[in-house]
Coordinates of C-alpha atoms in Angstrom, one line a residue:
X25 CA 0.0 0.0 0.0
X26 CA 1.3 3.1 -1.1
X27 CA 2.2 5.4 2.3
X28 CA 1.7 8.9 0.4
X29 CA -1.5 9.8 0.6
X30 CA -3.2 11.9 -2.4
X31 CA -3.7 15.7 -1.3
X32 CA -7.2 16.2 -1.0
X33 CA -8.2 20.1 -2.4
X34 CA -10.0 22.3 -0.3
X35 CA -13.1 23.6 -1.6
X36 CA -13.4 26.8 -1.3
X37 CA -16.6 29.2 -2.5
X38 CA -16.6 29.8 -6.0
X39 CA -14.5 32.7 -7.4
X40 CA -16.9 33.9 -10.5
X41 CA -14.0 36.1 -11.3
X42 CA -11.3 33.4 -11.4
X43 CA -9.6 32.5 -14.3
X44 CA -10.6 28.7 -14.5
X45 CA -14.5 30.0 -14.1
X46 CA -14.1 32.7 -16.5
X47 CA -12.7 30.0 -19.2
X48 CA -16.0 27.6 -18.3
X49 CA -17.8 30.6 -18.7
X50 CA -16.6 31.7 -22.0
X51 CA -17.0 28.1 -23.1
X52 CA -20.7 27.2 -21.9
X53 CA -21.1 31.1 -23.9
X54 CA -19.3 29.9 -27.0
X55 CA -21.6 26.8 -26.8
X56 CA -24.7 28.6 -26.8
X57 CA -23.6 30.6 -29.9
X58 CA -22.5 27.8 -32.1
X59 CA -26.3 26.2 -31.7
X60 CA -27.9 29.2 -32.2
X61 CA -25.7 29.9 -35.4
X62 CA -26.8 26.0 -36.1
X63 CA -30.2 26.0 -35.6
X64 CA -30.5 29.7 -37.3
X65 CA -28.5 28.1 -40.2
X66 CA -30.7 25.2 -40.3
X67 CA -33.7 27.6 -40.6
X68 CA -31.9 29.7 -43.5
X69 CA -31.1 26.3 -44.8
X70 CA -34.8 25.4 -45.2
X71 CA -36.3 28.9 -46.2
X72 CA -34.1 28.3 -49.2
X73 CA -35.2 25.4 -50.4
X74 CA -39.0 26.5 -49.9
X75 CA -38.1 29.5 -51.8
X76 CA -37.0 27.9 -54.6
X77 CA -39.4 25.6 -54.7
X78 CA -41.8 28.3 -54.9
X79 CA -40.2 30.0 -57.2
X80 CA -39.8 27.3 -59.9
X81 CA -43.3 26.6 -59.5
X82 CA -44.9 29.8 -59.5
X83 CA -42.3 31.0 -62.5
X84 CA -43.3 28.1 -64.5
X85 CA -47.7 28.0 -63.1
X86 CA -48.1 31.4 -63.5
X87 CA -47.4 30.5 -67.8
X88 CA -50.2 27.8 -67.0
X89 CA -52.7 30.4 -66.3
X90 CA -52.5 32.2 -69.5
X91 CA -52.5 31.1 -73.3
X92 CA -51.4 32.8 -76.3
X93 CA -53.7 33.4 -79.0
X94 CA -54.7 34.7 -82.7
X95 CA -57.4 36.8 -83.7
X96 CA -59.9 35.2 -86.5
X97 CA -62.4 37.6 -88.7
X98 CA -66.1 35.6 -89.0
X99 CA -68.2 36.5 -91.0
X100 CA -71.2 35.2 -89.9
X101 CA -74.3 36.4 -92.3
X102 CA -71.8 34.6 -95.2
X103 CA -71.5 31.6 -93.5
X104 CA -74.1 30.6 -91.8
X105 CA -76.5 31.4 -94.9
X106 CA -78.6 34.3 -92.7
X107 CA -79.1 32.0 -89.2
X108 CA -81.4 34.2 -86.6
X109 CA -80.2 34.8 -83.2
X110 CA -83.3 32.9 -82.1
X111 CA -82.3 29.9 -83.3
X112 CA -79.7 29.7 -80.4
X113 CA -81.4 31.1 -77.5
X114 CA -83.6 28.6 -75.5
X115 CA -83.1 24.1 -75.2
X116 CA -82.6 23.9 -79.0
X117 CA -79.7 26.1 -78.6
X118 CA -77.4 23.3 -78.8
X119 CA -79.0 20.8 -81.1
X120 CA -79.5 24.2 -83.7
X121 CA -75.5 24.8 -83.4
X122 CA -74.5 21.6 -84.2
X123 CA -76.7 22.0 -87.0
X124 CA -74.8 25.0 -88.2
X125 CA -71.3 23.6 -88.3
X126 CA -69.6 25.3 -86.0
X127 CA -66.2 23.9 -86.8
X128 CA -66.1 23.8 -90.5
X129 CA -67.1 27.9 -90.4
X130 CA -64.3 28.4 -88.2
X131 CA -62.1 26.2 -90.2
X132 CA -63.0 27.9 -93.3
X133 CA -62.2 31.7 -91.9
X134 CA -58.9 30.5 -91.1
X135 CA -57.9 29.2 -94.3
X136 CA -59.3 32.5 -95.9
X137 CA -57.4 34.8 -93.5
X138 CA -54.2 32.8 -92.9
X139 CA -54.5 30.0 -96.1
X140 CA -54.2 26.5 -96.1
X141 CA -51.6 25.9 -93.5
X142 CA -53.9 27.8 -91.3
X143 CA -55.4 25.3 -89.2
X144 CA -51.9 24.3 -87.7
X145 CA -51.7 27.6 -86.5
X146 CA -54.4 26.8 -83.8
X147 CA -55.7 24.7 -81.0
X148 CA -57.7 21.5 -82.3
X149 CA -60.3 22.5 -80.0
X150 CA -60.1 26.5 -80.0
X151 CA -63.4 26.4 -82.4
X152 CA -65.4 25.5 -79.5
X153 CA -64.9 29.3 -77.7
X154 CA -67.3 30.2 -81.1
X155 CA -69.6 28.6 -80.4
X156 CA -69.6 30.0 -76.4
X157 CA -69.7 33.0 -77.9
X158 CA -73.2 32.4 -80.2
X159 CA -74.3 31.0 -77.3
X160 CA -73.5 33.7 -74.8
X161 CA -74.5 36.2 -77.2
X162 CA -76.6 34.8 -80.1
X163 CA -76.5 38.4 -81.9
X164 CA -73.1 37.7 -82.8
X165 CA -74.8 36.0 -85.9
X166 CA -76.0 38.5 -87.8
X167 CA -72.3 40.3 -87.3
X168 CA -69.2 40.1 -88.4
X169 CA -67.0 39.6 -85.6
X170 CA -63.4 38.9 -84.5
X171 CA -62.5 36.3 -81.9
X172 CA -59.0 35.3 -80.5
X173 CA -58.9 31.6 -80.6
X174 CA -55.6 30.2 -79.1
X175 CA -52.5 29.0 -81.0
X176 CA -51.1 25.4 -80.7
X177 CA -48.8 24.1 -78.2
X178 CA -45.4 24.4 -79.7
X179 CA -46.4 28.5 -80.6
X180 CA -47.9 29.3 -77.4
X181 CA -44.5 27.6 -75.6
X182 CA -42.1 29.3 -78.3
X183 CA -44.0 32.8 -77.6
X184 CA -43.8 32.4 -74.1
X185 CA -40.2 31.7 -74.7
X186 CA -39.1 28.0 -74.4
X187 CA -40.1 26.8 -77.7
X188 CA -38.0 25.1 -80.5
X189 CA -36.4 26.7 -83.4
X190 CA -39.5 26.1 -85.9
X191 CA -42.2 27.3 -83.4
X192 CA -39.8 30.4 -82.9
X193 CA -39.9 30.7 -86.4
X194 CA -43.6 30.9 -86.8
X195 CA -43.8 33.0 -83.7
X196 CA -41.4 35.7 -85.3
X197 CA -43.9 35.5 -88.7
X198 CA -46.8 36.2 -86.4
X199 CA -45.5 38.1 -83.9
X200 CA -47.8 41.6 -84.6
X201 CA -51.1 39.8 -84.3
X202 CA -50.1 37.3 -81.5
X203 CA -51.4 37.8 -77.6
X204 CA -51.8 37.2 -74.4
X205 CA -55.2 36.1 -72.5
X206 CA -55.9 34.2 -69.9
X207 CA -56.6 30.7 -69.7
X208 CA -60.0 30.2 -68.6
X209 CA -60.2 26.5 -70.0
X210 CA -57.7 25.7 -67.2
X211 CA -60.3 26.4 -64.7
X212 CA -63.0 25.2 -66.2
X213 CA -61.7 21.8 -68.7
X214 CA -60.8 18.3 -67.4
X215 CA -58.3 16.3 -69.0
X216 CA -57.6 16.6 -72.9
X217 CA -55.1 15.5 -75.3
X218 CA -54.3 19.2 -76.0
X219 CA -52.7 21.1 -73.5
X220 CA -54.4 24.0 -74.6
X221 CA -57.8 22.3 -73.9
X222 CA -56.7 20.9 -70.8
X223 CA -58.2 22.1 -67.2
X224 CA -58.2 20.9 -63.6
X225 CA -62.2 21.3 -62.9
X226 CA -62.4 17.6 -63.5
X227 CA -60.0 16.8 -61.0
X228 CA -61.0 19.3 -58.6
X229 CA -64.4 18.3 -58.3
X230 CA -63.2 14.2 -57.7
X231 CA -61.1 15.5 -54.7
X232 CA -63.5 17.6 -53.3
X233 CA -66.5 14.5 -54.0
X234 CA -63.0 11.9 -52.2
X235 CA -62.3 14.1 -49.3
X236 CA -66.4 14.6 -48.6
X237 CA -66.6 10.6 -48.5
X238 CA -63.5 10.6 -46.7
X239 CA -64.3 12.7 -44.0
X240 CA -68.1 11.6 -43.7
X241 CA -66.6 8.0 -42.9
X242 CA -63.3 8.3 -41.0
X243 CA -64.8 11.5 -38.8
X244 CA -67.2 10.5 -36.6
X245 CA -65.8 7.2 -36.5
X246 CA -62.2 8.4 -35.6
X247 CA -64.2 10.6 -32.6
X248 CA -65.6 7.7 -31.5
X249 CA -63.0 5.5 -31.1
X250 CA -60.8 8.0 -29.3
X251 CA -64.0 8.9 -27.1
X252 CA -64.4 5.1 -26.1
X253 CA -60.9 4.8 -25.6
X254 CA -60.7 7.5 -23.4
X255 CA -63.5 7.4 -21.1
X256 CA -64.9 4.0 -21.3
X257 CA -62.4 1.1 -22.2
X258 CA -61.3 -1.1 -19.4
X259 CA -57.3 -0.9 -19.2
X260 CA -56.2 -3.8 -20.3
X261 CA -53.9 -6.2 -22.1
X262 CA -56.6 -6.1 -24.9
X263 CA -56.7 -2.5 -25.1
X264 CA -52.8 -2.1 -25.1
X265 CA -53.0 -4.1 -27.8
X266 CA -55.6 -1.8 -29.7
X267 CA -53.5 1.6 -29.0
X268 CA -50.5 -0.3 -29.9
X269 CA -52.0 -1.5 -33.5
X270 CA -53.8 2.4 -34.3
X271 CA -50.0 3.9 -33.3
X272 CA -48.7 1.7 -35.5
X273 CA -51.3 2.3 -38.6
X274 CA -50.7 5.9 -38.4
X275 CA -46.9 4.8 -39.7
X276 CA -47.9 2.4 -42.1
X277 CA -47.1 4.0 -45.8
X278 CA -49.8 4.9 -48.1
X279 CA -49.6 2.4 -50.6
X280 CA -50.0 -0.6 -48.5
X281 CA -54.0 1.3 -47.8
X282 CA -54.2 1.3 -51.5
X283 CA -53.4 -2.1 -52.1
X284 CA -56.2 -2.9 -48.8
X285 CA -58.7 -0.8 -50.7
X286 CA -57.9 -3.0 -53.7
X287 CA -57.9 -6.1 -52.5
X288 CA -61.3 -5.5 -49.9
X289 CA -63.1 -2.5 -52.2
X290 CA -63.2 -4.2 -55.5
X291 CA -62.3 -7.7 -55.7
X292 CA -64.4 -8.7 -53.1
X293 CA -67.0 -5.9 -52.8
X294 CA -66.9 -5.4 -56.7
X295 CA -67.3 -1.8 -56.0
X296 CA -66.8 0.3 -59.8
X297 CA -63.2 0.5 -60.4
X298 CA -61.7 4.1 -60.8
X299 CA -65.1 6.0 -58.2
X300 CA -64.5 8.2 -56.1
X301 CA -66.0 6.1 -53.3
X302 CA -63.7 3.9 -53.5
X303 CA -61.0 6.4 -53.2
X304 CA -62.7 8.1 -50.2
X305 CA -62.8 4.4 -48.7
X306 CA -59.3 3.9 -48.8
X307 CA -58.7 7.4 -47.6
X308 CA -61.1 6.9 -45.1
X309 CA -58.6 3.9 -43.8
X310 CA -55.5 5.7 -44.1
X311 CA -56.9 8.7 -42.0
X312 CA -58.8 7.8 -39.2
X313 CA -55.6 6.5 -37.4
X314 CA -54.7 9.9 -37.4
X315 CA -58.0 11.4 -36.2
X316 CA -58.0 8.4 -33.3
X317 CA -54.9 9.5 -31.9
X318 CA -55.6 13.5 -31.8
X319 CA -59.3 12.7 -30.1
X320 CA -57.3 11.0 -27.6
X321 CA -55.2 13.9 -27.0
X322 CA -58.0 16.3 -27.1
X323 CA -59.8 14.2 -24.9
X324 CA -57.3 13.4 -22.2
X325 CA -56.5 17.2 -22.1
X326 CA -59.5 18.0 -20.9
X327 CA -59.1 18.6 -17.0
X328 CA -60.5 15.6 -14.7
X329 CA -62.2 18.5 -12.7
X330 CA -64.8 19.2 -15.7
X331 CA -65.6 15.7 -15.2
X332 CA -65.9 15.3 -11.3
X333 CA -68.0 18.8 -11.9
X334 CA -69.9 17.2 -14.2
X335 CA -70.5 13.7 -11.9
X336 CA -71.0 15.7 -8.5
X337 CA -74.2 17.3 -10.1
X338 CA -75.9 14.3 -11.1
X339 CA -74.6 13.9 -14.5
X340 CA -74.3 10.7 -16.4
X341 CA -71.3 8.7 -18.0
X342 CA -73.0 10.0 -21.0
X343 CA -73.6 13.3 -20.6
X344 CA -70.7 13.9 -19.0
X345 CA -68.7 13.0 -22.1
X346 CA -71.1 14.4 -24.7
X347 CA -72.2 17.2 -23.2
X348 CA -69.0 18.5 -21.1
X349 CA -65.6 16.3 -22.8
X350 CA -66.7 16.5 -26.1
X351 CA -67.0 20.1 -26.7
X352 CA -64.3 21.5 -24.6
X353 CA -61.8 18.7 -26.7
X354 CA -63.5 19.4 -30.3
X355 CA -61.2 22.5 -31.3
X356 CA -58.0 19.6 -31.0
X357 CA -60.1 16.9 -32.8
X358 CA -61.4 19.7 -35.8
X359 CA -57.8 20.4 -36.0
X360 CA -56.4 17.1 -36.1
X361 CA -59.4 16.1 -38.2
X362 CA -58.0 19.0 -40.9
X363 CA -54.5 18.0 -41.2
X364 CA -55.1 14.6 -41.8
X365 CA -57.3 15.1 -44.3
X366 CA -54.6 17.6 -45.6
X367 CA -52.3 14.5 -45.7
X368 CA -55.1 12.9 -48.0
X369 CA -55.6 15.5 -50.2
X370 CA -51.8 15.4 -51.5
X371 CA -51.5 11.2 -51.5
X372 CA -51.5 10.0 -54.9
X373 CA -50.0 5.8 -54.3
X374 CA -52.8 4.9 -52.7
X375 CA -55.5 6.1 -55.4
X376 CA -53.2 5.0 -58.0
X377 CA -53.6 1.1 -57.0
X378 CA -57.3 1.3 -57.0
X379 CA -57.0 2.7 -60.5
X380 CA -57.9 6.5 -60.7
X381 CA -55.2 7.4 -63.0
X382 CA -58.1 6.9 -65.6
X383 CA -58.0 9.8 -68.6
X384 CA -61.4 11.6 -67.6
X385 CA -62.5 13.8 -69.9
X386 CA -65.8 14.7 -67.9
X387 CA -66.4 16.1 -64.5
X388 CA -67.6 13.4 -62.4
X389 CA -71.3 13.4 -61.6
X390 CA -71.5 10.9 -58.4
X391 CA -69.8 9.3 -55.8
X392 CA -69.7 5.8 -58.1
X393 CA -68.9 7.4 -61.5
X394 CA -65.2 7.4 -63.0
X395 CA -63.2 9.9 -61.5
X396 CA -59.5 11.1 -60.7
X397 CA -57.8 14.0 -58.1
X398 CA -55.4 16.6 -58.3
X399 CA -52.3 14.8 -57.2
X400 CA -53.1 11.9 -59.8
X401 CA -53.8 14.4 -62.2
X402 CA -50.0 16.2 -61.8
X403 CA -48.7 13.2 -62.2
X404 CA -50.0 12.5 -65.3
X405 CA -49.4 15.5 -66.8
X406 CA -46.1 15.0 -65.8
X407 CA -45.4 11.8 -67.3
X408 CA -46.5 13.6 -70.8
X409 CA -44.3 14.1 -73.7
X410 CA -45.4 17.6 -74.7
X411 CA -43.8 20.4 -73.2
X412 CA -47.1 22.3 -73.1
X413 CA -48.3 19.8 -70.2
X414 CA -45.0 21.1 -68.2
X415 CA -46.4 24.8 -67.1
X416 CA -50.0 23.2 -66.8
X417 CA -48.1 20.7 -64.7
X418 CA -46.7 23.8 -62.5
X419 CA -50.1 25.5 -62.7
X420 CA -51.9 22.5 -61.0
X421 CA -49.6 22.1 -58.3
X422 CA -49.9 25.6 -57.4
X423 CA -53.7 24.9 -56.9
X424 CA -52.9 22.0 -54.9
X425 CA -50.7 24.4 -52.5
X426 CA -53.7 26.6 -52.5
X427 CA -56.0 24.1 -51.1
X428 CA -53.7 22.4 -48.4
X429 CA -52.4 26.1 -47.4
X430 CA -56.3 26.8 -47.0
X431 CA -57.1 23.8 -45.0
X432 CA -54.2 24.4 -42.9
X433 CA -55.5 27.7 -42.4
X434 CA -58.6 26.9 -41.2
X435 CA -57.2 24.0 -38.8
X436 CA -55.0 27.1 -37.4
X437 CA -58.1 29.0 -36.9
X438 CA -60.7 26.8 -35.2
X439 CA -57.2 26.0 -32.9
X440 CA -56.9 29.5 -32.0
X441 CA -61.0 30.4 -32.1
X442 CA -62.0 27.9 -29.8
X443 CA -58.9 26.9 -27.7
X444 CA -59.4 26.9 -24.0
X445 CA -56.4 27.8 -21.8
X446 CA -56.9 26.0 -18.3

């Protein structure tokens, strides 16, 4: 055994203007500086890549919203051999124009005003704003009138200034009657083979038709689960189990609930292949694990005073949850409720395997009728070889953004509107 002992320092009170405390000091500072300089990094780091996110989407949607177009000279008296407005006012409107030959008069003015090459100047559909305009204003007949029709897809690229040489070419020929309007058929079309025909109306009203069956199914099913599992389920092995399994379905990814909606929904329900019912089914799945879990949280942040309250004045089980719990936890369960279905909105795997990625040229009209949504519908405009499809592309996403920034406002508002602080 070693005879020399190890001096033992005295402690002594702290000397906060010592140089060994001054160094810890300076270092413990240092420290703090290096993560904010991280963490404020990290934040730059992100705003960046949002930024330019936004900004190659907006640069390249904000094309999507206009079209480029050429003015045509109708004579209409001439070609129509003296037709009377009346003829295209009341239900025979439509019947009377397809009479008329809408498209071969069109067709015919072009070739006198810009000759035989004339009809590749334009839109394969662009005849069809004629006949909106007889039968917005069935005067027009007994006119002569000038109407811009839009241009085809390589001339209305090449103008806005992406296109290939020959486009460029024709777009230098034409450049003194060429212009800029904006694109109502993107607002108001479904899909087309035409970019310059194509619109998202289609595939806006099959998300909004999805996320109504969605949220009709998963929402009061999703409040009653967490409501039962909060006030009324025995703790128990069985009941672990059941939290365990909902924890674990909020994780699972997307495309396993599509193949589940494939597998249940139509091969053994024979539900239509390609409905919106079927998507709001398998969204329906795929959210309410999300909507469980927030109830619970909702719920169990309700104070157990409003509940003893509640009991001490002769309240039941039952009206103590529906009439007391439920309210006071319904701003967390509308909000969790809205982000989920947020989450929905923008999944495209799942609605993929139960096959809407269908070309749907008309709106939907029911729950059970063929119908895509706006996530399926930017991807397959993105998977097109025309470079028209890529600023529509753009233009559709910045919709989508739109509509999740708008739920996510709302969520943010009922939070803050009816949010109790205890």
């Amino acid at each position: 055994m070693n005879s020399a002992a190890t001096p033992v320092k005295k402690r002594t009170p702290t000397d906060w203007q010592g140089a060994e405390m001054q160094k810890r000091i300076r270092k413990r500072y240092g420290a703090e500086r290096r993560f904010k300089f991280i963490g404020l990094g990290a934040v730059l780091i992100s705003a960046a890549f949002l930024a330019f996110l936004l900004f190659v989407m907006v640069g390249n949607g904000l094309r999507g919203f206009t079209q480029t177009e050429l003015p045509v000279e109708l004579d209409f008296p001439a070609m129509t051999g003296g037709a009377s407005p009346s003829q295209f006012e009341g239900q025979n409107a439509k019947a009377n124009l397809r009479t008329l030959g809408v498209q071969d008069i069109v067709e015919a003015s072009i070739q006198i005003q810009y000759g035989e090459e004339g009809t590749n100047l334009f839109s394969t559909g662009g005849w069809q704003r004629v006949r909106k305009e007889i039968l917005k204003n069935p005067d027009i007949v007994e006119t002569k009138a000038t109407i811009y029709l839009p241009v085809q897809s390589d001339i209305d690229v090449a103008y806005k200034g992406t296109g290939s040489d020959s486009a460029e070419a024709k777009v230098a020929e034409l450049s003194d009657s060429l212009s800029t309007g904006f694109n109502w058929n993107f607002l108001f079309n479904s899909d087309a083979t035409d970019p310059m025909q194509v619109g998202i109306w289609g595939a806006l009203k099959g998300s909004l038709i999805t996320m109504f069956i969605t949220l009709i199914i998963a929402f009061p099913i999703g409040v009653l689960s967490a409501l039962y599992m909060e006030e009324y389920a025995p703790k128990n092995r069985f009941t672990d189990l059941i939290e365990v399994s909902i924890n674990n379905l909020a994780a699972v990814p997307s495309i396993i609930f599509g193949l589940l909606g494939l597998a249940v929904f139509l091969n053994i329900f024979g539900l239509p292949r390609s409905a919106a019912l079927v998507g709001g089914l398998t969204l329906a799945l795929m959210t309410m694990p999300v909507i469980v879990i927030s109830g619970r949280n909702a719920v169990k942040a309700v104070p157990p005073s409003i509940r003893e309250a509640a009991l001490g004045i002769g309240a039941s089980k039952m009206q103590v949850v529906f009439h007391h719990v439920l309210p006071l936890a319904l701003p967390g369960i509308l909000t969790g409720t809205i982000i989920g279905m947020a989450r929905a909105l923008g999944e495209t795997a799942p609605l993929l395997m139960i096959g809407m990625r269908a070309f749907i040229a008309t709106p939907p009209s029911g729950i059970t009728e063929p119908a895509t949504v706006l996530p399926v519908q930017i991807f397959l405009w993105s998977d097109e070889v025309n470079r028209g499809f890529v600023e529509k592309t753009s233009a559709a996403i910045i919709i989508l953004l739109l509509f999740l920034l708008t739920m996510n406002a709302l969520a943010i508002y009922l939070r803050n509107r009816f949010e109790t602080r205890w």
